Coordinates of C-alpha atoms and ligand atoms in Angstrom, one line a residue:
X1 CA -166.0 76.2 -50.8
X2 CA -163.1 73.9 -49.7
X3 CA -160.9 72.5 -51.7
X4 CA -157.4 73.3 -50.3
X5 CA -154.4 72.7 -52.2
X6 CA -150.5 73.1 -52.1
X7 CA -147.7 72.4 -53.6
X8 CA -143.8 73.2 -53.0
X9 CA -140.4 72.7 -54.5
X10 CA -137.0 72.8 -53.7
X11 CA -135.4 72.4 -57.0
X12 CA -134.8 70.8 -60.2
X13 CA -131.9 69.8 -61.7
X14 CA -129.3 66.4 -62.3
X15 CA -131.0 64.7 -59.0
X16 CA -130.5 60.9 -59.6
X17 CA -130.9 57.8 -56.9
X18 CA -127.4 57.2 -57.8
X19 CA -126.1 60.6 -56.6
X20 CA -128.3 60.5 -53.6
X21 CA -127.1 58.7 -50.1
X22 CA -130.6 56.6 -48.1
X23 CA -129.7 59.7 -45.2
X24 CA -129.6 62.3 -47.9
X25 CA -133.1 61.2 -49.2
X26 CA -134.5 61.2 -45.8
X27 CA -133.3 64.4 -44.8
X28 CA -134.6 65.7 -48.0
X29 CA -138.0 64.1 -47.8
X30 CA -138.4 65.2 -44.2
X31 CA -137.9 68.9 -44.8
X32 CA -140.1 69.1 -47.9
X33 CA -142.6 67.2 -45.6
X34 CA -142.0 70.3 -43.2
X35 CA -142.8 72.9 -45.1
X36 CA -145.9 71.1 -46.5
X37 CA -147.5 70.4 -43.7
X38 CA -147.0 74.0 -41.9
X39 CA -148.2 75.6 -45.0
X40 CA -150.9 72.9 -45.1
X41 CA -151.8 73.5 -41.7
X42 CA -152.9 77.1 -42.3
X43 CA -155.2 76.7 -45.0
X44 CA -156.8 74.1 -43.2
X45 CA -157.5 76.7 -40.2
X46 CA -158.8 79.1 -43.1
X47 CA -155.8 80.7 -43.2
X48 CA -155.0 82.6 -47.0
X49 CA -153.1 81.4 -49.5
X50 CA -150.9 83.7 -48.9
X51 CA -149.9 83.5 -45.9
X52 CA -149.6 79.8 -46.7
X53 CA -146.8 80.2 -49.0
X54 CA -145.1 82.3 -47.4
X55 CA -144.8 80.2 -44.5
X56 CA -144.1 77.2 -46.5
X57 CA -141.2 79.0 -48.3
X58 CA -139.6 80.5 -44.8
X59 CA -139.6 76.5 -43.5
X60 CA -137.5 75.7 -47.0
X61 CA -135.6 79.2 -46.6
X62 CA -134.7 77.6 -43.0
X63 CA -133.3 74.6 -44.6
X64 CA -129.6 74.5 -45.3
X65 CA -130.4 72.0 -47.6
X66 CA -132.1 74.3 -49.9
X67 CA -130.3 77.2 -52.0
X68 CA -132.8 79.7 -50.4
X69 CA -132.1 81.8 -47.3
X70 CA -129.4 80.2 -45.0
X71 CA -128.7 77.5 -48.0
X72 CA -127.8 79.8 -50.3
X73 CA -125.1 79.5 -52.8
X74 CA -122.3 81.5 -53.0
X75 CA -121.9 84.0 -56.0
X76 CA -118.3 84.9 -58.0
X77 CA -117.1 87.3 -55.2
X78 CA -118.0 84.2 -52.6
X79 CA -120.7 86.3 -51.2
X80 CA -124.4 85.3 -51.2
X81 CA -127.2 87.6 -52.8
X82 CA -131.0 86.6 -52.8
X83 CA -133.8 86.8 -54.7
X84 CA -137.5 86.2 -54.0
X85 CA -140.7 86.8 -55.0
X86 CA -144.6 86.8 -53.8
X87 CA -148.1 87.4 -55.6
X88 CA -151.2 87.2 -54.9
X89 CA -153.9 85.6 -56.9
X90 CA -157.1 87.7 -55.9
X91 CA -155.9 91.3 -56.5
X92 CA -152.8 90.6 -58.6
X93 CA -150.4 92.8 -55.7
X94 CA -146.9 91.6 -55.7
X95 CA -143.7 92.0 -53.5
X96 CA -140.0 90.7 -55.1
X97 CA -136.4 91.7 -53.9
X98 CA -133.5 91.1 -55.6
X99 CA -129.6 90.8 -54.7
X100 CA -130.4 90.9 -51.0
X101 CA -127.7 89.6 -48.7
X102 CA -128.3 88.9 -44.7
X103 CA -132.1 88.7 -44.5
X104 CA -132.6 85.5 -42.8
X105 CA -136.2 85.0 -45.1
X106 CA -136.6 86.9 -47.8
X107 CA -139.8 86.0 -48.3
X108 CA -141.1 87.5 -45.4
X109 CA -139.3 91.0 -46.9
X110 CA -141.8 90.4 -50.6
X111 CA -144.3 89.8 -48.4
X112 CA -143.9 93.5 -46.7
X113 CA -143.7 94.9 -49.8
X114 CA -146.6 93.8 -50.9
X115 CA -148.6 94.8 -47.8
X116 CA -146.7 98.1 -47.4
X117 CA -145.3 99.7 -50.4
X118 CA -146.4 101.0 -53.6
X119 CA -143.3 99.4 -55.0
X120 CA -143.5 96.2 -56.5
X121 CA -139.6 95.0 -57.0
X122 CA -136.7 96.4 -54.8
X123 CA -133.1 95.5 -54.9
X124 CA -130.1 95.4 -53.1
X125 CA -129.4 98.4 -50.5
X126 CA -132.2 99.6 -50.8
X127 CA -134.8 96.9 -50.1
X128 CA -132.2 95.9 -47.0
X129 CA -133.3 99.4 -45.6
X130 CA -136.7 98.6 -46.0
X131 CA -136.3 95.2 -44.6
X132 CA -134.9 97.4 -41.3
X133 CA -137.5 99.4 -41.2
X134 CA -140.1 96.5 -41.1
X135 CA -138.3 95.0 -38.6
X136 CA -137.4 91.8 -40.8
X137 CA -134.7 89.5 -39.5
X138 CA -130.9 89.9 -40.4
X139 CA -128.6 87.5 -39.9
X140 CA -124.2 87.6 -40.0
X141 CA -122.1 86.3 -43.0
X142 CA -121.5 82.6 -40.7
X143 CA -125.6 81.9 -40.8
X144 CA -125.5 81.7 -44.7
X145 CA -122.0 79.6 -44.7
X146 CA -122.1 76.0 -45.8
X147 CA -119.0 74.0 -46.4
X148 CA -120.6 71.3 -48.9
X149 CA -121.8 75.1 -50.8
X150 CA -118.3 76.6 -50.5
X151 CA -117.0 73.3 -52.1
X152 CA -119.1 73.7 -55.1
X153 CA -118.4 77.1 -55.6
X154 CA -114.4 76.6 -54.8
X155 CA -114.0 74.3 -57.5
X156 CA -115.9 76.9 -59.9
X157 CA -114.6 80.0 -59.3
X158 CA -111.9 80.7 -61.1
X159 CA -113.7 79.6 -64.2
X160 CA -116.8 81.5 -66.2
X161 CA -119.2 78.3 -65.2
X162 CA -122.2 79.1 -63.3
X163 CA -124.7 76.4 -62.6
X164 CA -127.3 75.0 -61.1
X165 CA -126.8 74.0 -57.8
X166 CA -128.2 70.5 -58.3
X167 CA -125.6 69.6 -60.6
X168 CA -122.7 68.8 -58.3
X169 CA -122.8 65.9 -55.7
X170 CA -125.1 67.1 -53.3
X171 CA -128.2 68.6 -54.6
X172 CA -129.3 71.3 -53.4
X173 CA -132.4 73.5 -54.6
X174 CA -134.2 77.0 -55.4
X175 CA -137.6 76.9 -53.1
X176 CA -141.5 77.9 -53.8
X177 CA -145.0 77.2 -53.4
X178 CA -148.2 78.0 -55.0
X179 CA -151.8 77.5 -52.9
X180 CA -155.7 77.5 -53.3
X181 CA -157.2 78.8 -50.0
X182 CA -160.8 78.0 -48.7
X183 CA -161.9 80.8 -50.2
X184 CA -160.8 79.8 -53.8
X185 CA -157.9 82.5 -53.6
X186 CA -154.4 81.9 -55.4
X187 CA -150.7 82.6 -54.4
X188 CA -147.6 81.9 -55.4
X189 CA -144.1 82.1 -54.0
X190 CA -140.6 82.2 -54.6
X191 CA -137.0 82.4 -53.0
X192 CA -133.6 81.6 -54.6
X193 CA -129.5 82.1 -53.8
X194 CA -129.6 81.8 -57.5
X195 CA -127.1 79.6 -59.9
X196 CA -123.3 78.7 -57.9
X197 CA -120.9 80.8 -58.9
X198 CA -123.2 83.1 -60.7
X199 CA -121.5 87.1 -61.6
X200 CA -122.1 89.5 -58.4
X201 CA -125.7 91.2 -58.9
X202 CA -127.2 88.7 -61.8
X203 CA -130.8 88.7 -61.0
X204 CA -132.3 85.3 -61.8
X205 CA -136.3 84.3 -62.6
X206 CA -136.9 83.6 -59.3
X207 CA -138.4 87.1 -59.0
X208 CA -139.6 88.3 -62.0
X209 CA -142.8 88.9 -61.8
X210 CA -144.4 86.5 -64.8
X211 CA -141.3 84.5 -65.4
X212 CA -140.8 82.4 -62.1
X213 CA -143.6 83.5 -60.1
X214 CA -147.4 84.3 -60.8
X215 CA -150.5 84.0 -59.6
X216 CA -153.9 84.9 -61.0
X217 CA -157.5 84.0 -59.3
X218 CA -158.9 83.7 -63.4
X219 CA -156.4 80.9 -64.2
X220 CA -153.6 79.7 -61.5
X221 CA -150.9 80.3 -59.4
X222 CA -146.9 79.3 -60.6
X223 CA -143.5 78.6 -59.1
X224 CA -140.5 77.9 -61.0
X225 CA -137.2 76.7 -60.7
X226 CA -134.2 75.9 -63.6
X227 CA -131.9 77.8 -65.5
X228 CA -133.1 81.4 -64.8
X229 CA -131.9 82.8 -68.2
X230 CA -133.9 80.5 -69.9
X231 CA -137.2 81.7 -67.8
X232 CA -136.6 84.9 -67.9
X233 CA -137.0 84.7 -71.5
X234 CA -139.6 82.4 -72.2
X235 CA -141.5 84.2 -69.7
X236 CA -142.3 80.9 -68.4
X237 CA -145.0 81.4 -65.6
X238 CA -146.8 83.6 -67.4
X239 CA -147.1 81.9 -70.4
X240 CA -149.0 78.7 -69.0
X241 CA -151.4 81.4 -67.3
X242 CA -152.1 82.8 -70.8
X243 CA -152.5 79.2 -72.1
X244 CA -154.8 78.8 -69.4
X245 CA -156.9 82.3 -70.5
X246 CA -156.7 82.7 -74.0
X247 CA -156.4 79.0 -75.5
X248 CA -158.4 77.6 -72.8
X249 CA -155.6 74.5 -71.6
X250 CA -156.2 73.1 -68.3
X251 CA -154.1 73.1 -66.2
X252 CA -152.2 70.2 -67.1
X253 CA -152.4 71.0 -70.3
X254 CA -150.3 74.6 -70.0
X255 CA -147.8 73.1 -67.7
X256 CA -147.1 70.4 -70.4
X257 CA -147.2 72.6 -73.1
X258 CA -144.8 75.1 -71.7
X259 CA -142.0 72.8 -70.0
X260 CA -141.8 69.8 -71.3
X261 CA -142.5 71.0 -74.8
X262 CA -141.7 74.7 -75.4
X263 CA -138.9 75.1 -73.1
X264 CA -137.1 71.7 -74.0
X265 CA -137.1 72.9 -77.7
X266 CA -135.6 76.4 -76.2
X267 CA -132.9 74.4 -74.2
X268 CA -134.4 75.5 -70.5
X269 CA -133.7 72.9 -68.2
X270 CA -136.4 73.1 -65.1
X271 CA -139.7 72.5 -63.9
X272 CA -142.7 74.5 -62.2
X273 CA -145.1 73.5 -59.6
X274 CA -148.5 74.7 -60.4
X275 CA -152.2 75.0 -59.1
X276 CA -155.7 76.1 -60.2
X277 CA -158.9 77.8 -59.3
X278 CA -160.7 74.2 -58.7
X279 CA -157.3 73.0 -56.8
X280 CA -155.7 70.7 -59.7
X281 CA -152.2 70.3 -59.0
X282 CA -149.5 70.3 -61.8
X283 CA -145.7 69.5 -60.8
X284 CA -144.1 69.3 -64.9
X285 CA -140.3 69.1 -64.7
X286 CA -137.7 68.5 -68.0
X287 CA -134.9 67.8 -65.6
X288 CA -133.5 64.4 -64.3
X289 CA -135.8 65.2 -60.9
X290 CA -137.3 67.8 -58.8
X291 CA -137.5 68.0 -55.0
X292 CA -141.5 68.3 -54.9
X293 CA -144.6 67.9 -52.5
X294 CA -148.2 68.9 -52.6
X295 CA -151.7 68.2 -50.7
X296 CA -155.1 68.2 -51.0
X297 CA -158.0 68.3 -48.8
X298 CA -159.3 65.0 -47.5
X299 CA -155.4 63.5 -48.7
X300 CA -152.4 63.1 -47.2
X301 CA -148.7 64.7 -48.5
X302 CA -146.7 63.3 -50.9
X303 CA -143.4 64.0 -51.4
X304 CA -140.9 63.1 -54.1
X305 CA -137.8 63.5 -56.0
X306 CA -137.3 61.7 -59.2
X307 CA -139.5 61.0 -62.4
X308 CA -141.9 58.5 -61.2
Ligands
LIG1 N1 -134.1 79.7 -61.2 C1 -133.0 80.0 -60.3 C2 -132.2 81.0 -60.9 O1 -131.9 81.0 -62.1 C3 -132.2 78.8 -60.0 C4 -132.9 77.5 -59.6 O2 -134.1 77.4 -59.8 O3 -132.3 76.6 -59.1 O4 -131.7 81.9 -60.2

């Protein structure tokens, strides 16, 4: 078997050519290249899925210009909490934190708690203490700073607005990736600062388990990004899977179905990046754009922004 696929996103939301800068787009276009390639480069060694995406997600997390990890957005109390998630498509096992603050990747912390607890989703203190004692990376207040994201929150925070943190001038974006390995196994994965401005321990999609991240050998592997609340309740990543299963969509077919159909009506602005057991690729958004990418075997990366 080969057939390798990936696919990664660092956001959706209000992302227009006219609120974009040449510079911005190439910095943008060169990270999201990055990550896709590093990821890429595993499965091509015959490397997991999993490992792939979570590699692919760290490179994003890296990023300041992502709201994952050191691009995080600030929260009401101007503090920054993280939330992230990772499954695996072959024996369903799954690691998600939430309201984490100073782990440099928290990816890398779902990914020990998939491998080494019988816990599935930890939160704040308590999943930093297990972060220490799998000698996962912290980092001080200073790494997560970022003036253009202070700005955004600055001019929100005395208000009740919390939003995405695409809207304002300079996007910015939640981060995942899905994969097909060589051996036809699925995983998905997910890491978020959540919405700017958002109350002090709201827990977002991100990493819920079936709402912004899933993954399932018999159908396909999901990451989402949009308005969280919206996910959360729609059960978004979830439901194209059970498309997939009990109606028998393709791929396509579920990822149409559930965002540009189901979740417009429902008023959840977003988009998912999707793959299959064969390696079909589905990258469905309902926003103005979506900082995307994806690859194939025997193609080379594409990367994009807008609605083409
Ligand atoms: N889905 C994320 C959240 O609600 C935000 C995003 O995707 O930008 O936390």
């Amino acid at each position: 078997m080969s057939d390798l696929a990936i696919a990664i996103h660092g956001g959706a939301g209000t992302i227009t050519p006219a609120s974009m800068t040449p510079e911005l787009e190439k910095a943008y276009k060169a990270a999201l290249s990055y990550a896709l390639d590093e990821g890429y480069k595993i499965l091509s060694k015959g490397g997991s899925a999993l490992d792939a995406v979570e590699v692919a997600v760290a490179r994003l997390e890296d990023s300041p210009l992502f709201n994952a990890g050191k691009g995080s957005v600030f929260t009401k109390e101007g503090k920054h909490e993280m939330d992230a998630a990772i499954m695996c498509g072959k024996t369903l096992e799954a690691g998600a934190v939430a309201g984490v603050r100073s782990i440099r990747n928290p990816i890398s912390l779902t990914r020990a708690i998939l491998e080494h607890s019988d816990h599935v989703f930890m939160s704040g203190y308590g999943a930093e203490e297990f972060a220490r004692k799998y000698g996962i990376a912290f980092e001080p207040e200073e790494y997560f700073y970022d003036p253009h994201r202070y700005k955004q929150f600055r001019d929100v925070r005395d208000t009740d607005i919390f939003m995405l943190d695409h809207t304002e001038d300079r996007k910015f974006g939640t981060v995942g990736a899905v994969a097909r390995d060589t051996n036809g196994d699925l995983a998905a994965a997910t890491s978020t600062g959540g919405m700017t401005n958002k109350n002090y321990n709201r827990i977002g999609d991100s990493p819920v388990i079936g709402s912004g991240t899933y993954a399932n050998n018999r159908t396909c592997a999901i990451s989402c990004t949009g308005h969280g609340e919206f996910f959360i309740r729609a059960v978004v990543a979830y439901d194209v899977s059970c498309l997939m299963e009990y109606k028998g969509y393709t791929l396509q077919e579920a990822c149409d179905k559930v965002v540009l159909d189901k979740l417009v009506k429902f008023g959840g602005e977003g988009g998912l990046i999707a793959v299959d057991g064969k390696g079909n690729i589905a990258l469905p958004f309902n926003s103005e754009g979506m900082y995307r990418g994806c690859r194939v075997s025997g193609q080379e990366g594409i990367v994009s922004i807008y609605k083409d």
